[in-house]
C-alpha atoms as a printed R data frame, in Angstrom:
    type eleno elety resid chain resno       x       y        z
1   ATOM     1    CA   MET     A     1 -47.687  14.021 -214.373
2   ATOM     2    CA   ALA     A     2 -46.627  11.355 -211.971
3   ATOM     3    CA   ASP     A     3 -44.905  12.223 -208.718
4   ATOM     4    CA   GLN     A     4 -41.441  10.590 -208.207
5   ATOM     5    CA   THR     A     5 -39.953   9.945 -204.860
6   ATOM     6    CA   SER     A     6 -37.355   7.692 -203.142
7   ATOM     7    CA   VAL     A     7 -38.632   4.929 -201.041
8   ATOM     8    CA   ALA     A     8 -35.203   3.378 -200.141
9   ATOM     9    CA   PRO     A     9 -31.706   3.109 -201.589
10  ATOM    10    CA   LYS     A    10 -31.839   1.892 -205.094
11  ATOM    11    CA   VAL     A    11 -35.691   2.233 -205.214
12  ATOM    12    CA   SER     A    12 -37.739   5.051 -206.903
13  ATOM    13    CA   LYS     A    13 -41.411   5.499 -206.783
14  ATOM    14    CA   GLU     A    14 -43.845   7.156 -209.131
15  ATOM    15    CA   ILE     A    15 -47.502   7.806 -207.979
16  ATOM    16    CA   ILE     A    16 -49.828   7.047 -210.840
17  ATOM    17    CA   TYR     A    17 -53.063   7.439 -208.800
18  ATOM    18    CA   PRO     A    18 -52.888   9.080 -205.352
19  ATOM    19    CA   GLY     A    19 -55.344   7.017 -203.522
20  ATOM    20    CA   GLU     A    20 -57.636   7.936 -200.660
21  ATOM    21    CA   GLY     A    21 -57.046   9.302 -197.046
22  ATOM    22    CA   ASP     A    22 -54.094   8.998 -195.019
23  ATOM    23    CA   ILE     A    23 -51.457   6.288 -195.153
24  ATOM    24    CA   PRO     A    24 -52.710   3.498 -192.901
25  ATOM    25    CA   ARG     A    25 -51.022   2.274 -189.751
26  ATOM    26    CA   TYR     A    26 -49.130  -0.670 -190.851
27  ATOM    27    CA   GLU     A    27 -48.949  -2.575 -187.658
28  ATOM    28    CA   ASN     A    28 -47.157  -5.903 -187.268
29  ATOM    29    CA   GLY     A    29 -49.442  -8.681 -188.474
30  ATOM    30    CA   SER     A    30 -51.569  -6.288 -190.606
31  ATOM    31    CA   LYS     A    31 -52.630  -7.850 -194.014
32  ATOM    32    CA   ALA     A    32 -52.112  -5.688 -197.082
33  ATOM    33    CA   THR     A    33 -54.016  -6.942 -200.213
34  ATOM    34    CA   PHE     A    34 -53.025  -5.626 -203.428
35  ATOM    35    CA   HIS     A    35 -52.695  -6.369 -207.275
36  ATOM    36    CA   PHE     A    36 -49.482  -6.067 -208.974
37  ATOM    37    CA   LYS     A    37 -47.780  -6.079 -212.434
38  ATOM    38    CA   VAL     A    38 -43.944  -6.864 -212.632
39  ATOM    39    CA   TYR     A    39 -41.824  -5.914 -215.508
40  ATOM    40    CA   LYS     A    40 -38.123  -6.671 -216.117
41  ATOM    41    CA   LYS     A    41 -35.958  -3.985 -217.799
42  ATOM    42    CA   THR     A    42 -34.434  -5.012 -221.022
43  ATOM    43    CA   THR     A    43 -32.204  -3.308 -223.749
44  ATOM    44    CA   LYS     A    44 -35.350  -2.578 -225.630
45  ATOM    45    CA   GLY     A    45 -37.370  -1.286 -222.778
46  ATOM    46    CA   ARG     A    46 -39.382  -3.558 -220.444
47  ATOM    47    CA   LYS     A    47 -41.072  -6.980 -220.584
48  ATOM    48    CA   LEU     A    48 -43.978  -8.167 -218.509
49  ATOM    49    CA   LEU     A    49 -43.346 -10.981 -216.132
50  ATOM    50    CA   ASP     A    50 -46.316 -11.192 -213.978
51  ATOM    51    CA   CYS     A    51 -49.835  -9.698 -213.514
52  ATOM    52    CA   SER     A    52 -51.975 -10.735 -210.568
53  ATOM    53    CA   LYS     A    53 -55.155  -9.755 -212.338
54  ATOM    54    CA   THR     A    54 -54.434 -12.035 -215.267
55  ATOM    55    CA   LEU     A    55 -53.607 -14.784 -212.803
56  ATOM    56    CA   GLY     A    56 -56.954 -13.967 -211.287
57  ATOM    57    CA   GLN     A    57 -55.803 -13.442 -207.554
58  ATOM    58    CA   PRO     A    58 -54.583 -10.550 -205.533
59  ATOM    59    CA   PHE     A    59 -51.551 -10.835 -203.365
60  ATOM    60    CA   GLU     A    60 -51.829 -10.919 -199.562
61  ATOM    61    CA   LEU     A    61 -48.635  -9.621 -197.575
62  ATOM    62    CA   LEU     A    62 -48.395  -9.734 -193.834
63  ATOM    63    CA   ILE     A    63 -46.555  -6.919 -192.356
64  ATOM    64    CA   GLY     A    64 -43.534  -7.746 -190.110
65  ATOM    65    CA   LYS     A    65 -43.524 -11.492 -190.949
66  ATOM    66    CA   LYS     A    66 -40.139 -11.389 -192.709
67  ATOM    67    CA   PHE     A    67 -41.424 -11.832 -196.115
68  ATOM    68    CA   LYS     A    68 -38.905 -13.213 -198.665
69  ATOM    69    CA   LEU     A    69 -38.779 -10.056 -200.721
70  ATOM    70    CA   GLU     A    70 -38.412  -7.432 -197.886
71  ATOM    71    CA   ILE     A    71 -38.480  -4.338 -200.254
72  ATOM    72    CA   TRP     A    72 -42.126  -5.104 -201.032
73  ATOM    73    CA   GLU     A    73 -43.099  -4.391 -197.399
74  ATOM    74    CA   GLU     A    74 -41.260  -1.023 -197.545
75  ATOM    75    CA   MET     A    75 -42.980  -0.182 -200.849
76  ATOM    76    CA   ILE     A    76 -46.441  -0.960 -199.476
77  ATOM    77    CA   LYS     A    77 -45.977   1.037 -196.354
78  ATOM    78    CA   THR     A    78 -45.709   4.145 -198.447
79  ATOM    79    CA   MET     A    79 -49.125   3.736 -200.089
80  ATOM    80    CA   ARG     A    80 -52.643   4.757 -199.416
81  ATOM    81    CA   ILE     A    81 -55.817   2.706 -200.016
82  ATOM    82    CA   ASN     A    82 -56.553   2.631 -203.739
83  ATOM    83    CA   GLU     A    83 -53.346   4.144 -204.637
84  ATOM    84    CA   VAL     A    84 -51.555   2.972 -207.710
85  ATOM    85    CA   ALA     A    85 -47.772   3.402 -207.818
86  ATOM    86    CA   ARG     A    86 -44.797   2.314 -209.904
87  ATOM    87    CA   PHE     A    87 -41.583   1.266 -208.160
88  ATOM    88    CA   THR     A    88 -38.263   0.903 -210.050
89  ATOM    89    CA   CYS     A    89 -35.862  -1.379 -208.201
90  ATOM    90    CA   ASP     A    90 -32.079  -2.164 -208.713
91  ATOM    91    CA   LYS     A    91 -31.571  -5.769 -209.456
92  ATOM    92    CA   GLU     A    92 -29.453  -6.270 -206.290
93  ATOM    93    CA   ILE     A    93 -32.408  -5.719 -203.990
94  ATOM    94    CA   VAL     A    94 -34.809  -7.883 -206.008
95  ATOM    95    CA   ARG     A    95 -32.797 -11.122 -206.467
96  ATOM    96    CA   GLY     A    96 -35.495 -13.117 -204.707
97  ATOM    97    CA   TYR     A    97 -38.393 -12.249 -206.825
98  ATOM    98    CA   HIS     A    98 -38.173 -15.406 -209.057
99  ATOM    99    CA   PHE     A    99 -38.790 -17.476 -205.934
100 ATOM   100    CA   VAL     A   100 -41.795 -15.233 -204.867
101 ATOM   101    CA   SER     A   101 -43.247 -15.383 -208.288
102 ATOM   102    CA   LYS     A   102 -42.917 -19.128 -208.567
103 ATOM   103    CA   ASN     A   103 -44.788 -19.722 -205.395
104 ATOM   104    CA   PHE     A   104 -47.439 -17.249 -206.021
105 ATOM   105    CA   ARG     A   105 -48.030 -18.921 -209.518
106 ATOM   106    CA   ASN     A   106 -48.200 -22.325 -207.828
107 ATOM   107    CA   ALA     A   107 -50.410 -21.123 -205.037
108 ATOM   108    CA   VAL     A   108 -52.939 -19.689 -207.571
109 ATOM   109    CA   LYS     A   109 -52.866 -22.945 -209.514
110 ATOM   110    CA   GLN     A   110 -53.527 -24.780 -206.401
111 ATOM   111    CA   SER     A   111 -56.448 -22.702 -205.456
112 ATOM   112    CA   LYS     A   112 -57.988 -23.285 -208.788
113 ATOM   113    CA   GLY     A   113 -57.290 -27.114 -208.517
114 ATOM   114    CA   GLU     A   114 -54.697 -27.130 -211.215
115 ATOM   115    CA   HIS     A   115 -51.599 -29.191 -211.169
116 ATOM   116    CA   SER     A   116 -48.478 -27.357 -210.302
117 ATOM   117    CA   LYS     A   117 -45.019 -28.121 -211.461
118 ATOM   118    CA   ASP     A   118 -43.863 -27.459 -207.920
119 ATOM   119    CA   HIS     A   119 -44.986 -29.836 -205.201
120 ATOM   120    CA   ASP     A   120 -44.267 -27.546 -202.259
121 ATOM   121    CA   HIS     A   121 -47.549 -26.886 -200.511
122 ATOM   122    CA   HIS     A   122 -46.417 -24.051 -198.300
123 ATOM   123    CA   HIS     A   123 -47.930 -20.629 -198.727
124 ATOM   124    CA   HIS     A   124 -45.978 -18.289 -201.060
125 ATOM   125    CA   GLU     A   125 -45.202 -16.029 -197.945
126 ATOM   126    CA   HIS     A   126 -43.901 -18.590 -195.732
127 ATOM   127    CA   SER     A   127 -41.082 -20.521 -197.767
128 ATOM   128    CA   CYS     A   128 -37.392 -21.225 -197.418
129 ATOM   129    CA   SER     A   129 -35.038 -19.734 -199.934
130 ATOM   130    CA   LEU     A   130 -33.720 -21.250 -203.011
131 ATOM   131    CA   SER     A   131 -30.434 -20.789 -204.696
132 ATOM   132    CA   ALA     A   132 -30.737 -18.686 -207.941
133 ATOM   133    CA   VAL     A   133 -29.372 -21.596 -209.979
134 ATOM   134    CA   ASN     A   134 -32.123 -23.966 -208.989
135 ATOM   135    CA   PRO     A   135 -34.967 -24.366 -211.497
136 ATOM   136    CA   THR     A   136 -38.311 -22.882 -210.793
137 ATOM   137    CA   GLY     A   137 -40.260 -24.722 -213.238
138 ATOM   138    CA   TYR     A   138 -40.938 -21.609 -215.357
139 ATOM   139    CA   ALA     A   139 -38.646 -20.764 -218.216
140 ATOM   140    CA   ASP     A   140 -38.914 -16.905 -217.824
141 ATOM   141    CA   LEU     A   141 -38.131 -17.236 -213.995
142 ATOM   142    CA   ASP     A   142 -35.209 -19.520 -214.488
143 ATOM   143    CA   LYS     A   143 -33.772 -17.027 -216.883
144 ATOM   144    CA   LEU     A   144 -34.248 -14.207 -214.441
145 ATOM   145    CA   ALA     A   145 -32.687 -16.342 -211.765
146 ATOM   146    CA   ARG     A   146 -29.580 -16.916 -213.980
147 ATOM   147    CA   LYS     A   147 -29.341 -13.308 -215.158
148 ATOM   148    CA   PRO     A   148 -30.965 -10.833 -212.707
149 ATOM   149    CA   ARG     A   149 -32.403  -7.590 -213.921
150 ATOM   150    CA   ASP     A   150 -33.822  -4.282 -212.652
151 ATOM   151    CA   LEU     A   151 -37.470  -4.885 -212.015
152 ATOM   152    CA   ILE     A   152 -40.436  -2.556 -212.249
153 ATOM   153    CA   PHE     A   153 -43.486  -3.054 -209.888
154 ATOM   154    CA   GLU     A   154 -46.754  -1.502 -210.498
155 ATOM   155    CA   MET     A   155 -48.798  -1.884 -207.248
156 ATOM   156    CA   GLU     A   156 -52.650  -1.148 -206.618
157 ATOM   157    CA   LEU     A   157 -53.341  -1.313 -202.919
158 ATOM   158    CA   MET     A   158 -56.945  -2.556 -202.244
159 ATOM   159    CA   SER     A   159 -57.153  -2.851 -198.497
160 ATOM   160    CA   VAL     A   160 -55.224  -3.076 -195.242
161 ATOM   161    CA   ASP     A   161 -56.655  -5.116 -192.429
162 ATOM   162    CA   ASN     A   162 -55.218  -4.866 -188.899
163 ATOM   163    CA   PRO     A   163 -54.747  -7.938 -186.709
164 ATOM   164    CA   GLY     A   164 -57.991  -9.313 -185.536
165 ATOM   165    CA   GLN     A   165 -59.862  -7.969 -188.558
166 ATOM   166    CA   TYR     A   166 -59.329 -10.941 -190.694
167 ATOM   167    CA   GLU     A   167 -59.302 -14.608 -190.325
168 ATOM   168    CA   LYS     A   168 -55.785 -15.987 -190.311
169 ATOM   169    CA   GLU     A   169 -54.739 -18.787 -192.577
170 ATOM   170    CA   THR     A   170 -53.398 -21.851 -190.840
171 ATOM   171    CA   TRP     A   171 -49.864 -21.061 -191.690
172 ATOM   172    CA   GLN     A   172 -50.149 -17.800 -189.881
173 ATOM   173    CA   MET     A   173 -51.182 -19.497 -186.613
174 ATOM   174    CA   ASP     A   174 -48.998 -20.436 -183.693
175 ATOM   175    CA   PRO     A   175 -49.581 -23.892 -182.092
176 ATOM   176    CA   SER     A   176 -51.942 -22.662 -179.489
177 ATOM   177    CA   GLU     A   177 -54.121 -20.930 -182.104
178 ATOM   178    CA   LYS     A   178 -54.118 -24.070 -184.249
179 ATOM   179    CA   LEU     A   179 -55.267 -26.181 -181.406
180 ATOM   180    CA   SER     A   180 -58.082 -23.769 -180.369
181 ATOM   181    CA   VAL     A   181 -59.464 -23.422 -183.871
182 ATOM   182    CA   ILE     A   182 -59.815 -27.269 -184.488
183 ATOM   183    CA   PRO     A   183 -63.086 -27.638 -182.429
184 ATOM   184    CA   LYS     A   184 -64.467 -24.587 -184.191
185 ATOM   185    CA   LEU     A   185 -63.717 -26.243 -187.555
186 ATOM   186    CA   LYS     A   186 -65.337 -29.400 -186.358
187 ATOM   187    CA   GLN     A   187 -68.495 -27.568 -185.260
188 ATOM   188    CA   GLU     A   188 -68.701 -25.647 -188.508
189 ATOM   189    CA   GLY     A   189 -68.393 -28.975 -190.398
190 ATOM   190    CA   ASN     A   190 -71.175 -30.474 -188.293
191 ATOM   191    CA   GLU     A   191 -73.498 -27.505 -189.024
192 ATOM   192    CA   LEU     A   192 -72.810 -27.790 -192.713
193 ATOM   193    CA   TYR     A   193 -73.319 -31.507 -192.661
194 ATOM   194    CA   ALA     A   194 -76.799 -31.084 -191.028
195 ATOM   195    CA   LYS     A   195 -77.602 -28.712 -193.935
196 ATOM   196    CA   LYS     A   196 -76.569 -31.545 -196.321
197 ATOM   197    CA   GLU     A   197 -73.622 -29.388 -197.689
198 ATOM   198    CA   TYR     A   198 -71.402 -32.330 -197.596
199 ATOM   199    CA   GLU     A   199 -68.525 -30.973 -199.748
200 ATOM   200    CA   ALA     A   200 -68.158 -27.905 -197.557
201 ATOM   201    CA   ALA     A   201 -68.260 -30.011 -194.456
202 ATOM   202    CA   ALA     A   202 -65.531 -32.262 -195.697
203 ATOM   203    CA   ASP     A   203 -63.533 -29.272 -196.356
204 ATOM   204    CA   LYS     A   204 -63.873 -28.167 -192.699
205 ATOM   205    CA   TYR     A   205 -62.922 -31.484 -191.341
206 ATOM   206    CA   ALA     A   206 -59.876 -31.735 -193.694
207 ATOM   207    CA   LYS     A   207 -58.702 -28.429 -192.618
208 ATOM   208    CA   ALA     A   208 -58.908 -29.490 -188.922
209 ATOM   209    CA   LEU     A   209 -57.138 -32.742 -189.672
210 ATOM   210    CA   GLY     A   210 -54.328 -30.841 -191.477
211 ATOM   211    CA   LEU     A   211 -53.823 -28.547 -188.217
212 ATOM   212    CA   LEU     A   212 -53.649 -31.742 -186.250
213 ATOM   213    CA   GLU     A   213 -51.021 -33.236 -188.588
214 ATOM   214    CA   GLN     A   214 -48.984 -30.033 -188.231
215 ATOM   215    CA   LEU     A   215 -49.306 -30.092 -184.447
216 ATOM   216    CA   SER     A   216 -48.334 -33.856 -184.331
217 ATOM   217    CA   LEU     A   217 -45.141 -33.144 -186.378
218 ATOM   218    CA   ARG     A   218 -43.835 -31.041 -183.411
219 ATOM   219    CA   GLU     A   219 -44.278 -33.881 -180.933
220 ATOM   220    CA   LYS     A   220 -42.273 -37.172 -180.576
221 ATOM   221    CA   PRO     A   221 -44.430 -40.198 -181.708
222 ATOM   222    CA   GLY     A   222 -45.636 -42.110 -178.656
223 ATOM   223    CA   ASP     A   223 -45.292 -39.175 -176.141
224 ATOM   224    CA   ASP     A   224 -48.437 -38.211 -174.300
225 ATOM   225    CA   GLU     A   225 -49.046 -35.037 -176.382
226 ATOM   226    CA   TRP     A   226 -48.579 -37.004 -179.623
227 ATOM   227    CA   VAL     A   227 -50.994 -39.615 -178.552
228 ATOM   228    CA   GLN     A   228 -53.617 -37.060 -177.448
229 ATOM   229    CA   LEU     A   229 -53.463 -35.393 -180.784
230 ATOM   230    CA   ASP     A   230 -53.623 -38.636 -182.626
231 ATOM   231    CA   LYS     A   231 -56.892 -39.569 -180.700
232 ATOM   232    CA   MET     A   232 -58.392 -36.230 -181.696
233 ATOM   233    CA   LYS     A   233 -58.139 -37.223 -185.340
234 ATOM   234    CA   ILE     A   234 -60.500 -40.114 -185.099
235 ATOM   235    CA   PRO     A   235 -63.875 -38.289 -184.969
236 ATOM   236    CA   LEU     A   236 -62.686 -35.953 -187.781
237 ATOM   237    CA   LEU     A   237 -61.633 -38.936 -189.920
238 ATOM   238    CA   LEU     A   238 -64.888 -40.481 -189.328
239 ATOM   239    CA   ASN     A   239 -66.889 -37.366 -190.190
240 ATOM   240    CA   TYR     A   240 -64.846 -36.746 -193.223
241 ATOM   241    CA   SER     A   241 -65.290 -40.369 -194.381
242 ATOM   242    CA   GLN     A   242 -69.012 -40.064 -193.908
243 ATOM   243    CA   CYS     A   243 -69.151 -36.962 -196.188
244 ATOM   244    CA   LYS     A   244 -67.080 -38.640 -198.757
245 ATOM   245    CA   LEU     A   245 -69.382 -41.770 -198.731
246 ATOM   246    CA   LEU     A   246 -72.402 -39.572 -199.463
247 ATOM   247    CA   LEU     A   247 -70.427 -37.827 -202.088
248 ATOM   248    CA   GLY     A   248 -69.632 -41.109 -203.743
249 ATOM   249    CA   ASP     A   249 -65.832 -40.772 -203.253
250 ATOM   250    CA   TYR     A   250 -65.397 -44.274 -202.079
251 ATOM   251    CA   TYR     A   251 -61.713 -44.782 -202.388
252 ATOM   252    CA   GLU     A   252 -61.260 -41.875 -200.066
253 ATOM   253    CA   VAL     A   253 -63.595 -43.601 -197.542
254 ATOM   254    CA   ILE     A   254 -61.543 -46.712 -197.737
255 ATOM   255    CA   ARG     A   255 -58.395 -44.858 -197.143
256 ATOM   256    CA   HIS     A   256 -59.465 -42.838 -194.220
257 ATOM   257    CA   THR     A   257 -61.542 -45.486 -192.405
258 ATOM   258    CA   SER     A   258 -58.581 -47.721 -192.641
259 ATOM   259    CA   THR     A   259 -56.503 -45.152 -191.063
260 ATOM   260    CA   VAL     A   260 -58.991 -44.937 -188.166
261 ATOM   261    CA   LEU     A   261 -58.858 -48.816 -187.795
262 ATOM   262    CA   GLU     A   262 -55.089 -48.622 -187.514
263 ATOM   263    CA   LYS     A   263 -55.687 -46.483 -184.433
264 ATOM   264    CA   ASP     A   264 -58.751 -48.250 -183.172
265 ATOM   265    CA   ASN     A   265 -59.372 -51.758 -184.775
266 ATOM   266    CA   ASP     A   266 -62.836 -52.196 -183.336
267 ATOM   267    CA   ASN     A   267 -64.336 -48.945 -184.413
268 ATOM   268    CA   VAL     A   268 -67.773 -49.980 -185.643
269 ATOM   269    CA   LYS     A   269 -68.490 -46.746 -187.632
270 ATOM   270    CA   ALA     A   270 -65.219 -47.041 -189.523
271 ATOM   271    CA   ILE     A   271 -65.882 -50.750 -190.376
272 ATOM   272    CA   TYR     A   272 -69.434 -50.186 -191.391
273 ATOM   273    CA   ARG     A   273 -68.473 -47.086 -193.589
274 ATOM   274    CA   ARG     A   274 -65.514 -49.006 -195.188
275 ATOM   275    CA   ALA     A   275 -67.897 -52.015 -195.883
276 ATOM   276    CA   LYS     A   276 -70.222 -49.728 -197.766
277 ATOM   277    CA   ALA     A   277 -67.459 -48.184 -199.652
278 ATOM   278    CA   HIS     A   278 -66.082 -51.643 -200.568
279 ATOM   279    CA   LYS     A   279 -69.482 -52.701 -201.814
280 ATOM   280    CA   ALA     A   280 -69.713 -49.584 -203.976
281 ATOM   281    CA   CYS     A   281 -66.139 -50.221 -205.425
282 ATOM   282    CA   TRP     A   282 -67.127 -53.891 -205.999
283 ATOM   283    CA   ASN     A   283 -64.865 -55.522 -203.608
284 ATOM   284    CA   PRO     A   284 -67.317 -58.030 -202.452
285 ATOM   285    CA   ASP     A   285 -65.136 -60.149 -200.268
286 ATOM   286    CA   GLU     A   286 -63.908 -57.214 -198.306
287 ATOM   287    CA   ALA     A   287 -67.363 -55.744 -197.980
288 ATOM   288    CA   LYS     A   288 -68.762 -59.082 -196.542
289 ATOM   289    CA   ASN     A   289 -65.922 -59.334 -194.057
290 ATOM   290    CA   ASP     A   290 -66.461 -55.676 -192.859
291 ATOM   291    CA   PHE     A   291 -70.221 -55.971 -192.718
292 ATOM   292    CA   LYS     A   292 -70.121 -59.210 -190.672
293 ATOM   293    CA   ARG     A   293 -67.506 -57.662 -188.333
294 ATOM   294    CA   ALA     A   294 -69.776 -54.658 -187.758
295 ATOM   295    CA   ALA     A   295 -72.665 -56.798 -186.878
296 ATOM   296    CA   GLU     A   296 -70.729 -58.830 -184.468
297 ATOM   297    CA   LEU     A   297 -69.382 -55.610 -182.664
298 ATOM   298    CA   ASP     A   298 -72.847 -53.887 -182.597
299 ATOM   299    CA   GLU     A   299 -75.943 -56.024 -182.654
300 ATOM   300    CA   SER     A   300 -78.209 -53.074 -183.328
301 ATOM   301    CA   LEU     A   301 -76.615 -53.075 -187.002
302 ATOM   302    CA   LYS     A   302 -77.645 -56.782 -187.648
303 ATOM   303    CA   LYS     A   303 -80.817 -55.699 -189.512
304 ATOM   304    CA   ALA     A   304 -78.960 -53.157 -191.612
305 ATOM   305    CA   VAL     A   305 -76.094 -55.486 -192.316
306 ATOM   306    CA   LYS     A   306 -78.517 -58.331 -193.414
307 ATOM   307    CA   LYS     A   307 -80.087 -55.904 -195.857
308 ATOM   308    CA   GLU     A   308 -76.611 -54.878 -197.228
309 ATOM   309    CA   LEU     A   309 -75.421 -58.523 -197.393
310 ATOM   310    CA   ASP     A   310 -78.712 -59.581 -199.300
311 ATOM   311    CA   GLU     A   311 -78.187 -56.850 -201.742
312 ATOM   312    CA   LEU     A   312 -74.519 -57.860 -202.146
313 ATOM   313    CA   GLU     A   313 -75.454 -61.459 -202.782
314 ATOM   314    CA   GLN     A   314 -78.040 -60.274 -205.431
315 ATOM   315    CA   MET     A   315 -75.257 -58.269 -207.037
316 ATOM   316    CA   ILE     A   316 -72.925 -61.149 -207.107
317 ATOM   317    CA   LYS     A   317 -75.531 -63.369 -208.645
318 ATOM   318    CA   GLU     A   318 -76.338 -60.747 -211.382
319 ATOM   319    CA   GLN     A   319 -72.564 -60.461 -211.998
320 ATOM   320    CA   ASN     A   320 -72.315 -64.085 -212.364
321 ATOM   321    CA   ASN     A   321 -75.130 -64.309 -214.647
322 ATOM   322    CA   ASP     A   322 -73.803 -61.408 -216.764
323 ATOM   323    CA   ASP     A   323 -70.298 -63.059 -216.912
324 ATOM   324    CA   LYS     A   324 -72.173 -66.336 -218.167
325 ATOM   325    CA   ASP     A   325 -73.967 -64.599 -220.877
326 ATOM   326    CA   LYS     A   326 -70.726 -63.001 -222.000
327 ATOM   327    CA   LEU     A   327 -69.067 -66.305 -222.257
328 ATOM   328    CA   LYS     A   328 -71.957 -67.937 -224.111
329 ATOM   329    CA   LYS     A   329 -71.844 -65.149 -226.703
330 ATOM   330    CA   LEU     A   330 -68.090 -65.341 -226.927
331 ATOM   331    CA   PHE     A   331 -68.241 -69.242 -227.627
332 ATOM   332    CA   SER     A   332 -71.076 -68.909 -229.943
333 ATOM   333    CA   SER     A   333 -69.423 -66.277 -232.042
334 ATOM   334    CA   ARG     A   334 -66.300 -68.570 -232.275
335 ATOM   335    CA   CYS     A   335 -68.379 -71.574 -233.346
336 ATOM   336    CA   VAL     A   336 -70.102 -69.750 -236.157
């Protein structure tokens, strides 16, 4: 028989499985990780809205960080590790659930590399509110937004980590923390690159670049702080481009090396890497120009550039011969 207690006004709790040990100390900044099912009450009983296990990802809630659905924090604070509990909530205190659900569903899709109907890239725990009449992109949630219902939450608490026991996500960091973690990410990327783990290295560089972009948005373009942050992007962009070059993602190389050259138009590494990407993408004129420019700026590259240009000329010759053969076949077929 489940024990039923009151958690807060308009919320009742039933303990399905009692869990283990004492209730943890839920300090501000602690991270609670749990699975959940959500049902809406209907005239015929209840209907399942969400199941984190079906979605394939547990939910992570930071205590004391003004989460959109505040009642979830109060519910979690009553639970022990491995406890399973059912909370029945009046519709008045769970009006924001459709927005929480939308962001969680989108976050899961993004983590799996799937396209999301919503293009807001903020974490599901760090978003501004939406009016209940605005569409979420999910028919069941839009319906709930228009006509709120009492909701039933079944929670299974998996773990509680105190501050310092887990690695913060970037959105959880303050500006000084973001700045301090950038060189660490760069070093981790360098170590992965040395192991030839280019995809993982690129991810580290990209994460560091994302932090720099966030910090830059806080500064006025042209001010000393903004300029300093902008300069910090260059080695990361170069490293990221080198990884992408080795992975064969040539258009990414062209895009990011071009960004470097907007900041430093004589950067030899950016010019040479862009030249190789242009060559691979069959942009022969652009490749020639970049290779020649790289050799002018750095004489030590002359031998490598000559080899690249010779290969490029051979490719052009083969392409021209191929085109001639195609034309001959075309005309001969028309003359028959």
